[in-house]
Amino acid sequence: MDNQIISMIIQGVGETLLMVIASTVLGYILGLPLGIILTVSDKDGLKPNKTLYKILDVIINILRSVPFLILLIILIPVTKMIVGKSYGTIATIVPLTVSAFPFIARMVEQSLKEVDPGVIEAAQSMGATNRQIVFNVMMVEAKVSLITGTTIVFASILAYSAMAGALGGGGLGDIATRYGYYRREEQIMWVSVIILVVMVQIFQSLGMLLAKKMDNKKK
Amino acid sequence: MAEIKLVNVSKTFDTEEGPVHALSDVNLSIHKGDIYGIIGMSGAGKSTLVRCLNFLEKPTSGDVIVQGVSLKSLNEKELREERKKISMIFQNFNLLMQKTVIDNVCFPMYLAHTPKAEARKKAMEYLRIVGLEDKANTYPSKLSGGQQQRVAIARALASKPEILLCDEATSALDPATTKQILALLKKINNELGITIVIITHAMDVVEDVCSHVAIMENGQVQESGEVETIFANPQSAVGKRLVLKDVRSEALAELKTDKTFRIVFDKQSAFEPVIANAILTFQTPINILGATTKNVHNQAKGEMIVGIPSGHEDEFVAYFKERGLNVEEVDING
């Protein structure tokens, strides 16, 4: 492989990381509060609100059931409005975030619901406000599950980012499709794929290691 | 004035199988400094009752008056403030498993925005009271059940409560640990003057520490009063069942031939050999089926089950009563 291709792959890694990290962060900015609202408004939550829960539940289910490739196409006008163009690395962050945040909301909801209701009741008996219960009890007790959730989210977004590559999204997926599918240069495709696999492995291991380190229940 | 007063408290849960009346028309007065036991079988409504005392469950009707304040009249914010006076400990301890012991004890103080250094200093004092100051920086998962409950007690004390509610606080513990936790509760009651309400299904717990008891069944208080009185002479069916549960057994029923009576005596009446004297007086042997001594609310109490041959019951009962013993016919079929 010549230097040009190597630098192209390095740039691809950079683009992929940028897309995935930016989408994960943006996804959590939207998904975390949404997950908290879902948990709090559910029927056994701190402040049950059937209507609110149902509306959010339906929206999330709809967003989650649209295939990513279709979402990418549907969102082209939105992406253009936000980023100014509909292709390239930065533009891909928009559909990636939109597809990630409902998924993140569900992960957060599930993590928070695993918190022992007895501990929540104990906090209530001490006169804690709902806000204090969410941030000082639920988020603290659920931190391990929230971290492992993030590693799963990260791996999924990485996979989606590769898919976005097929539609001019940049990153390693783009390289793999261009060289492997259109030009039949399978060597480059395989290199890209292996790098993607290694990236998933690294993040998965880092996430699990962090979760284990932070879990005081098992210390 | 009663420390806690329940006025016609009822609680109905709407379930898919229709309404469940967990509490119906409960009236109780708990006074300052009492250790008040609320006992009943599971499903009797006692867990709902204790949650009504701090309005974690809001009664469907009726009111709870704590130190003259009607909880029903409070809004959410005022209720949260009121709850800081009423601490609670639980069967499963309910500690924050991701926080250290000292952070758990500090938790109610953090909620009240106490500065960290001050909270930690106070937390160490509370940990000293429960005998766990050396475990301050350990995580709860490393502690035994009894130690976790001690941490929960220290945490309960951290909000400087005037009332401590214990919801089956010893039910998950072995008998020896139960004794230690009960002794600790007694000490807290004694030294800090905190009124304690103990929810339990175990009569031993009530006999050991409680000054007063309310016996619950089917969401109602069947009888209530001083523990000594109820131990000596339970009136309600469920009260008899709970007090006599050590006595009733199939094995005992097999031995039974005559009418059986339960005799309760205390330090004074234990001096005279009453049974032997009675046998000599009436020249009729009676059959001792069982006997035990217990410590009921700091008083030694003897309990004896005897079978008296038919025809002689009245004279024996009269003889015992004359000597100040508590005698009652009982059904010992298990």
PDB file of N, CA, C and O in Angstrom, chain B residues 70-128:
ATOM      1  N   SER B  70     -51.109  18.145  61.369  1.00  0.00           N
ATOM      2  CA  SER B  70     -51.873  17.242  60.516  1.00  0.00           C
ATOM      3  C   SER B  70     -51.138  17.058  59.190  1.00  0.00           C
ATOM      4  O   SER B  70     -50.950  18.005  58.435  1.00  0.00           O
ATOM      5  N   LEU B  71     -50.700  15.833  58.917  1.00  0.00           N
ATOM      6  CA  LEU B  71     -49.931  15.592  57.689  1.00  0.00           C
ATOM      7  C   LEU B  71     -50.782  15.839  56.446  1.00  0.00           C
ATOM      8  O   LEU B  71     -50.289  16.225  55.404  1.00  0.00           O
ATOM      9  N   LYS B  72     -52.094  15.613  56.597  1.00  0.00           N
ATOM     10  CA  LYS B  72     -52.999  15.782  55.457  1.00  0.00           C
ATOM     11  C   LYS B  72     -53.011  17.236  54.980  1.00  0.00           C
ATOM     12  O   LYS B  72     -53.198  17.507  53.807  1.00  0.00           O
ATOM     13  N   SER B  73     -52.792  18.159  55.929  1.00  0.00           N
ATOM     14  CA  SER B  73     -52.914  19.573  55.584  1.00  0.00           C
ATOM     15  C   SER B  73     -51.657  20.111  54.911  1.00  0.00           C
ATOM     16  O   SER B  73     -51.626  21.249  54.454  1.00  0.00           O
ATOM     17  N   LEU B  74     -50.589  19.299  54.831  1.00  0.00           N
ATOM     18  CA  LEU B  74     -49.321  19.818  54.310  1.00  0.00           C
ATOM     19  C   LEU B  74     -49.232  19.672  52.798  1.00  0.00           C
ATOM     20  O   LEU B  74     -49.740  18.709  52.227  1.00  0.00           O
ATOM     21  N   ASN B  75     -48.563  20.625  52.151  1.00  0.00           N
ATOM     22  CA  ASN B  75     -48.261  20.440  50.731  1.00  0.00           C
ATOM     23  C   ASN B  75     -46.975  19.622  50.604  1.00  0.00           C
ATOM     24  O   ASN B  75     -46.330  19.291  51.599  1.00  0.00           O
ATOM     25  N   GLU B  76     -46.599  19.303  49.368  1.00  0.00           N
ATOM     26  CA  GLU B  76     -45.463  18.407  49.134  1.00  0.00           C
ATOM     27  C   GLU B  76     -44.183  18.899  49.823  1.00  0.00           C
ATOM     28  O   GLU B  76     -43.446  18.131  50.427  1.00  0.00           O
ATOM     29  N   LYS B  77     -43.944  20.195  49.721  1.00  0.00           N
ATOM     30  CA  LYS B  77     -42.712  20.754  50.265  1.00  0.00           C
ATOM     31  C   LYS B  77     -42.701  20.661  51.794  1.00  0.00           C
ATOM     32  O   LYS B  77     -41.718  20.236  52.402  1.00  0.00           O
ATOM     33  N   GLU B  78     -43.827  21.047  52.398  1.00  0.00           N
ATOM     34  CA  GLU B  78     -43.927  20.979  53.857  1.00  0.00           C
ATOM     35  C   GLU B  78     -43.816  19.536  54.343  1.00  0.00           C
ATOM     36  O   GLU B  78     -43.219  19.252  55.375  1.00  0.00           O
ATOM     37  N   LEU B  79     -44.397  18.632  53.539  1.00  0.00           N
ATOM     38  CA  LEU B  79     -44.354  17.213  53.895  1.00  0.00           C
ATOM     39  C   LEU B  79     -42.914  16.700  53.894  1.00  0.00           C
ATOM     40  O   LEU B  79     -42.492  15.978  54.795  1.00  0.00           O
ATOM     41  N   ARG B  80     -42.141  17.133  52.896  1.00  0.00           N
ATOM     42  CA  ARG B  80     -40.738  16.712  52.839  1.00  0.00           C
ATOM     43  C   ARG B  80     -39.979  17.208  54.070  1.00  0.00           C
ATOM     44  O   ARG B  80     -39.145  16.500  54.624  1.00  0.00           O
ATOM     45  N   GLU B  81     -40.282  18.415  54.499  1.00  0.00           N
ATOM     46  CA  GLU B  81     -39.629  18.949  55.699  1.00  0.00           C
ATOM     47  C   GLU B  81     -40.019  18.136  56.930  1.00  0.00           C
ATOM     48  O   GLU B  81     -39.190  17.806  57.775  1.00  0.00           O
ATOM     49  N   GLU B  82     -41.310  17.816  57.026  1.00  0.00           N
ATOM     50  CA  GLU B  82     -41.833  17.052  58.161  1.00  0.00           C
ATOM     51  C   GLU B  82     -41.180  15.667  58.221  1.00  0.00           C
ATOM     52  O   GLU B  82     -40.866  15.160  59.293  1.00  0.00           O
ATOM     53  N   ARG B  83     -40.948  15.083  57.028  1.00  0.00           N
ATOM     54  CA  ARG B  83     -40.365  13.738  56.970  1.00  0.00           C
ATOM     55  C   ARG B  83     -38.962  13.696  57.557  1.00  0.00           C
ATOM     56  O   ARG B  83     -38.481  12.645  57.952  1.00  0.00           O
ATOM     57  N   LYS B  84     -38.278  14.837  57.571  1.00  0.00           N
ATOM     58  CA  LYS B  84     -36.919  14.847  58.129  1.00  0.00           C
ATOM     59  C   LYS B  84     -36.938  14.574  59.627  1.00  0.00           C
ATOM     60  O   LYS B  84     -35.934  14.174  60.206  1.00  0.00           O
ATOM     61  N   LYS B  85     -38.093  14.794  60.256  1.00  0.00           N
ATOM     62  CA  LYS B  85     -38.229  14.484  61.687  1.00  0.00           C
ATOM     63  C   LYS B  85     -38.529  13.015  61.923  1.00  0.00           C
ATOM     64  O   LYS B  85     -38.483  12.544  63.049  1.00  0.00           O
ATOM     65  N   ILE B  86     -38.944  12.345  60.837  1.00  0.00           N
ATOM     66  CA  ILE B  86     -39.382  10.953  60.978  1.00  0.00           C
ATOM     67  C   ILE B  86     -38.474  10.078  60.124  1.00  0.00           C
ATOM     68  O   ILE B  86     -38.624  10.008  58.922  1.00  0.00           O
ATOM     69  N   SER B  87     -37.505   9.427  60.768  1.00  0.00           N
ATOM     70  CA  SER B  87     -36.600   8.567  60.014  1.00  0.00           C
ATOM     71  C   SER B  87     -37.206   7.179  59.864  1.00  0.00           C
ATOM     72  O   SER B  87     -38.144   6.820  60.566  1.00  0.00           O
ATOM     73  N   MET B  88     -36.632   6.419  58.951  1.00  0.00           N
ATOM     74  CA  MET B  88     -37.179   5.090  58.713  1.00  0.00           C
ATOM     75  C   MET B  88     -36.052   4.119  58.385  1.00  0.00           C
ATOM     76  O   MET B  88     -35.111   4.473  57.682  1.00  0.00           O
ATOM     77  N   ILE B  89     -36.146   2.893  58.925  1.00  0.00           N
ATOM     78  CA  ILE B  89     -35.232   1.831  58.506  1.00  0.00           C
ATOM     79  C   ILE B  89     -36.067   0.664  57.974  1.00  0.00           C
ATOM     80  O   ILE B  89     -37.249   0.545  58.289  1.00  0.00           O
ATOM     81  N   PHE B  90     -35.418  -0.175  57.170  1.00  0.00           N
ATOM     82  CA  PHE B  90     -36.167  -1.138  56.363  1.00  0.00           C
ATOM     83  C   PHE B  90     -35.637  -2.565  56.529  1.00  0.00           C
ATOM     84  O   PHE B  90     -34.511  -2.779  56.966  1.00  0.00           O
ATOM     85  N   GLN B  91     -36.464  -3.497  56.087  1.00  0.00           N
ATOM     86  CA  GLN B  91     -36.070  -4.910  56.140  1.00  0.00           C
ATOM     87  C   GLN B  91     -34.797  -5.168  55.320  1.00  0.00           C
ATOM     88  O   GLN B  91     -33.911  -5.886  55.747  1.00  0.00           O
ATOM     89  N   ASN B  92     -34.733  -4.547  54.136  1.00  0.00           N
ATOM     90  CA  ASN B  92     -33.580  -4.798  53.263  1.00  0.00           C
ATOM     91  C   ASN B  92     -32.545  -3.682  53.334  1.00  0.00           C
ATOM     92  O   ASN B  92     -31.765  -3.498  52.412  1.00  0.00           O
ATOM     93  N   PHE B  93     -32.549  -2.937  54.395  1.00  0.00           N
ATOM     94  CA  PHE B  93     -31.559  -1.900  54.726  1.00  0.00           C
ATOM     95  C   PHE B  93     -31.596  -0.696  53.786  1.00  0.00           C
ATOM     96  O   PHE B  93     -31.493   0.443  54.232  1.00  0.00           O
ATOM     97  N   ASN B  94     -31.729  -0.982  52.449  1.00  0.00           N
ATOM     98  CA  ASN B  94     -31.867   0.095  51.454  1.00  0.00           C
ATOM     99  C   ASN B  94     -30.764   1.145  51.522  1.00  0.00           C
ATOM    100  O   ASN B  94     -31.018   2.341  51.494  1.00  0.00           O
ATOM    101  N   LEU B  95     -29.531   0.665  51.579  1.00  0.00           N
ATOM    102  CA  LEU B  95     -28.394   1.593  51.524  1.00  0.00           C
ATOM    103  C   LEU B  95     -28.021   1.853  50.067  1.00  0.00           C
ATOM    104  O   LEU B  95     -28.361   1.065  49.184  1.00  0.00           O
ATOM    105  N   LEU B  96     -27.331   2.966  49.846  1.00  0.00           N
ATOM    106  CA  LEU B  96     -26.767   3.232  48.527  1.00  0.00           C
ATOM    107  C   LEU B  96     -25.545   2.333  48.376  1.00  0.00           C
ATOM    108  O   LEU B  96     -24.550   2.524  49.061  1.00  0.00           O
ATOM    109  N   MET B  97     -25.634   1.360  47.469  1.00  0.00           N
ATOM    110  CA  MET B  97     -24.570   0.364  47.376  1.00  0.00           C
ATOM    111  C   MET B  97     -23.314   0.919  46.712  1.00  0.00           C
ATOM    112  O   MET B  97     -22.247   0.358  46.820  1.00  0.00           O
ATOM    113  N   GLN B  98     -23.462   2.023  45.968  1.00  0.00           N
ATOM    114  CA  GLN B  98     -22.313   2.587  45.263  1.00  0.00           C
ATOM    115  C   GLN B  98     -21.588   3.641  46.108  1.00  0.00           C
ATOM    116  O   GLN B  98     -20.623   4.240  45.663  1.00  0.00           O
ATOM    117  N   LYS B  99     -22.097   3.882  47.314  1.00  0.00           N
ATOM    118  CA  LYS B  99     -21.479   4.893  48.170  1.00  0.00           C
ATOM    119  C   LYS B  99     -20.862   4.212  49.398  1.00  0.00           C
ATOM    120  O   LYS B  99     -21.356   3.186  49.861  1.00  0.00           O
ATOM    121  N   THR B 100     -19.841   4.844  49.949  1.00  0.00           N
ATOM    122  CA  THR B 100     -19.221   4.286  51.144  1.00  0.00           C
ATOM    123  C   THR B 100     -20.175   4.422  52.334  1.00  0.00           C
ATOM    124  O   THR B 100     -21.159   5.150  52.272  1.00  0.00           O
ATOM    125  N   VAL B 101     -19.840   3.716  53.400  1.00  0.00           N
ATOM    126  CA  VAL B 101     -20.635   3.764  54.619  1.00  0.00           C
ATOM    127  C   VAL B 101     -20.823   5.206  55.090  1.00  0.00           C
ATOM    128  O   VAL B 101     -21.936   5.653  55.353  1.00  0.00           O
ATOM    129  N   ILE B 102     -19.722   5.957  55.137  1.00  0.00           N
ATOM    130  CA  ILE B 102     -19.836   7.325  55.666  1.00  0.00           C
ATOM    131  C   ILE B 102     -20.659   8.218  54.734  1.00  0.00           C
ATOM    132  O   ILE B 102     -21.455   9.043  55.193  1.00  0.00           O
ATOM    133  N   ASP B 103     -20.541   8.004  53.431  1.00  0.00           N
ATOM    134  CA  ASP B 103     -21.353   8.789  52.504  1.00  0.00           C
ATOM    135  C   ASP B 103     -22.839   8.451  52.655  1.00  0.00           C
ATOM    136  O   ASP B 103     -23.701   9.312  52.488  1.00  0.00           O
ATOM    137  N   ASN B 104     -23.113   7.188  52.963  1.00  0.00           N
ATOM    138  CA  ASN B 104     -24.502   6.811  53.230  1.00  0.00           C
ATOM    139  C   ASN B 104     -25.048   7.550  54.446  1.00  0.00           C
ATOM    140  O   ASN B 104     -26.172   8.042  54.432  1.00  0.00           O
ATOM    141  N   VAL B 105     -24.222   7.618  55.492  1.00  0.00           N
ATOM    142  CA  VAL B 105     -24.675   8.288  56.715  1.00  0.00           C
ATOM    143  C   VAL B 105     -24.807   9.796  56.467  1.00  0.00           C
ATOM    144  O   VAL B 105     -25.694  10.458  56.992  1.00  0.00           O
ATOM    145  N   CYS B 106     -23.925  10.320  55.625  1.00  0.00           N
ATOM    146  CA  CYS B 106     -23.969  11.753  55.307  1.00  0.00           C
ATOM    147  C   CYS B 106     -25.158  12.113  54.422  1.00  0.00           C
ATOM    148  O   CYS B 106     -25.541  13.288  54.362  1.00  0.00           O
ATOM    149  N   PHE B 107     -25.703  11.114  53.735  1.00  0.00           N
ATOM    150  CA  PHE B 107     -26.701  11.392  52.697  1.00  0.00           C
ATOM    151  C   PHE B 107     -27.830  12.331  53.126  1.00  0.00           C
ATOM    152  O   PHE B 107     -28.093  13.330  52.458  1.00  0.00           O
ATOM    153  N   PRO B 108     -28.506  12.042  54.261  1.00  0.00           N
ATOM    154  CA  PRO B 108     -29.590  12.962  54.641  1.00  0.00           C
ATOM    155  C   PRO B 108     -29.080  14.371  54.945  1.00  0.00           C
ATOM    156  O   PRO B 108     -29.801  15.352  54.724  1.00  0.00           O
ATOM    157  N   MET B 109     -27.834  14.469  55.398  1.00  0.00           N
ATOM    158  CA  MET B 109     -27.275  15.799  55.691  1.00  0.00           C
ATOM    159  C   MET B 109     -26.939  16.524  54.394  1.00  0.00           C
ATOM    160  O   MET B 109     -27.128  17.733  54.287  1.00  0.00           O
ATOM    161  N   TYR B 110     -26.460  15.763  53.385  1.00  0.00           N
ATOM    162  CA  TYR B 110     -26.227  16.375  52.072  1.00  0.00           C
ATOM    163  C   TYR B 110     -27.547  16.885  51.487  1.00  0.00           C
ATOM    164  O   TYR B 110     -27.598  17.957  50.894  1.00  0.00           O
ATOM    165  N   LEU B 111     -28.601  16.082  51.668  1.00  0.00           N
ATOM    166  CA  LEU B 111     -29.913  16.504  51.151  1.00  0.00           C
ATOM    167  C   LEU B 111     -30.324  17.839  51.771  1.00  0.00           C
ATOM    168  O   LEU B 111     -30.976  18.655  51.143  1.00  0.00           O
ATOM    169  N   ALA B 112     -29.908  18.018  53.033  1.00  0.00           N
ATOM    170  CA  ALA B 112     -30.258  19.254  53.737  1.00  0.00           C
ATOM    171  C   ALA B 112     -29.185  20.332  53.542  1.00  0.00           C
ATOM    172  O   ALA B 112     -29.194  21.345  54.235  1.00  0.00           O
ATOM    173  N   HIS B 113     -28.259  20.077  52.595  1.00  0.00           N
ATOM    174  CA  HIS B 113     -27.204  21.037  52.249  1.00  0.00           C
ATOM    175  C   HIS B 113     -26.265  21.366  53.416  1.00  0.00           C
ATOM    176  O   HIS B 113     -25.766  22.483  53.523  1.00  0.00           O
ATOM    177  N   THR B 114     -26.033  20.395  54.292  1.00  0.00           N
ATOM    178  CA  THR B 114     -25.035  20.579  55.340  1.00  0.00           C
ATOM    179  C   THR B 114     -23.647  20.552  54.690  1.00  0.00           C
ATOM    180  O   THR B 114     -23.394  19.709  53.836  1.00  0.00           O
ATOM    181  N   PRO B 115     -22.750  21.477  55.070  1.00  0.00           N
ATOM    182  CA  PRO B 115     -21.398  21.450  54.495  1.00  0.00           C
ATOM    183  C   PRO B 115     -20.724  20.095  54.728  1.00  0.00           C
ATOM    184  O   PRO B 115     -20.921  19.468  55.768  1.00  0.00           O
ATOM    185  N   LYS B 116     -19.923  19.687  53.727  1.00  0.00           N
ATOM    186  CA  LYS B 116     -19.378  18.339  53.724  1.00  0.00           C
ATOM    187  C   LYS B 116     -18.569  18.014  54.979  1.00  0.00           C
ATOM    188  O   LYS B 116     -18.742  16.957  55.586  1.00  0.00           O
ATOM    189  N   ALA B 117     -17.684  18.927  55.371  1.00  0.00           N
ATOM    190  CA  ALA B 117     -16.812  18.650  56.519  1.00  0.00           C
ATOM    191  C   ALA B 117     -17.629  18.433  57.787  1.00  0.00           C
ATOM    192  O   ALA B 117     -17.378  17.497  58.559  1.00  0.00           O
ATOM    193  N   GLU B 118     -18.621  19.284  57.968  1.00  0.00           N
ATOM    194  CA  GLU B 118     -19.478  19.184  59.148  1.00  0.00           C
ATOM    195  C   GLU B 118     -20.275  17.870  59.119  1.00  0.00           C
ATOM    196  O   GLU B 118     -20.372  17.162  60.131  1.00  0.00           O
ATOM    197  N   ALA B 119     -20.810  17.539  57.938  1.00  0.00           N
ATOM    198  CA  ALA B 119     -21.599  16.314  57.790  1.00  0.00           C
ATOM    199  C   ALA B 119     -20.753  15.090  58.137  1.00  0.00           C
ATOM    200  O   ALA B 119     -21.192  14.192  58.850  1.00  0.00           O
ATOM    201  N   ARG B 120     -19.505  15.091  57.626  1.00  0.00           N
ATOM    202  CA  ARG B 120     -18.624  13.944  57.868  1.00  0.00           C
ATOM    203  C   ARG B 120     -18.303  13.788  59.351  1.00  0.00           C
ATOM    204  O   ARG B 120     -18.237  12.681  59.885  1.00  0.00           O
ATOM    205  N   LYS B 121     -18.101  14.925  60.002  1.00  0.00           N
ATOM    206  CA  LYS B 121     -17.774  14.893  61.419  1.00  0.00           C
ATOM    207  C   LYS B 121     -18.947  14.301  62.223  1.00  0.00           C
ATOM    208  O   LYS B 121     -18.765  13.424  63.061  1.00  0.00           O
ATOM    209  N   LYS B 122     -20.138  14.784  61.891  1.00  0.00           N
ATOM    210  CA  LYS B 122     -21.325  14.270  62.571  1.00  0.00           C
ATOM    211  C   LYS B 122     -21.542  12.796  62.249  1.00  0.00           C
ATOM    212  O   LYS B 122     -21.907  12.004  63.118  1.00  0.00           O
ATOM    213  N   ALA B 123     -21.308  12.448  60.982  1.00  0.00           N
ATOM    214  CA  ALA B 123     -21.521  11.060  60.560  1.00  0.00           C
ATOM    215  C   ALA B 123     -20.657  10.114  61.390  1.00  0.00           C
ATOM    216  O   ALA B 123     -21.095   9.024  61.773  1.00  0.00           O
ATOM    217  N   MET B 124     -19.413  10.552  61.679  1.00  0.00           N
ATOM    218  CA  MET B 124     -18.530   9.709  62.495  1.00  0.00           C
ATOM    219  C   MET B 124     -19.119   9.492  63.886  1.00  0.00           C
ATOM    220  O   MET B 124     -19.024   8.410  64.450  1.00  0.00           O
ATOM    221  N   GLU B 125     -19.765  10.537  64.428  1.00  0.00           N
ATOM    222  CA  GLU B 125     -20.396  10.391  65.739  1.00  0.00           C
ATOM    223  C   GLU B 125     -21.501   9.336  65.691  1.00  0.00           C
ATOM    224  O   GLU B 125     -21.598   8.487  66.573  1.00  0.00           O
ATOM    225  N   TYR B 126     -22.318   9.405  64.626  1.00  0.00           N
ATOM    226  CA  TYR B 126     -23.416   8.444  64.524  1.00  0.00           C
ATOM    227  C   TYR B 126     -22.880   7.027  64.316  1.00  0.00           C
ATOM    228  O   TYR B 126     -23.423   6.065  64.842  1.00  0.00           O
ATOM    229  N   LEU B 127     -21.793   6.931  63.536  1.00  0.00           N
ATOM    230  CA  LEU B 127     -21.201   5.609  63.329  1.00  0.00           C
ATOM    231  C   LEU B 127     -20.642   5.063  64.638  1.00  0.00           C
ATOM    232  O   LEU B 127     -20.645   3.862  64.883  1.00  0.00           O
ATOM    233  N   ARG B 128     -20.173   5.972  65.502  1.00  0.00           N
ATOM    234  CA  ARG B 128     -19.665   5.545  66.805  1.00  0.00           C
ATOM    235  C   ARG B 128     -20.829   4.996  67.650  1.00  0.00           C
ATOM    236  O   ARG B 128     -20.678   3.970  68.306  1.00  0.00           O
TER     237      ARG B 128
END
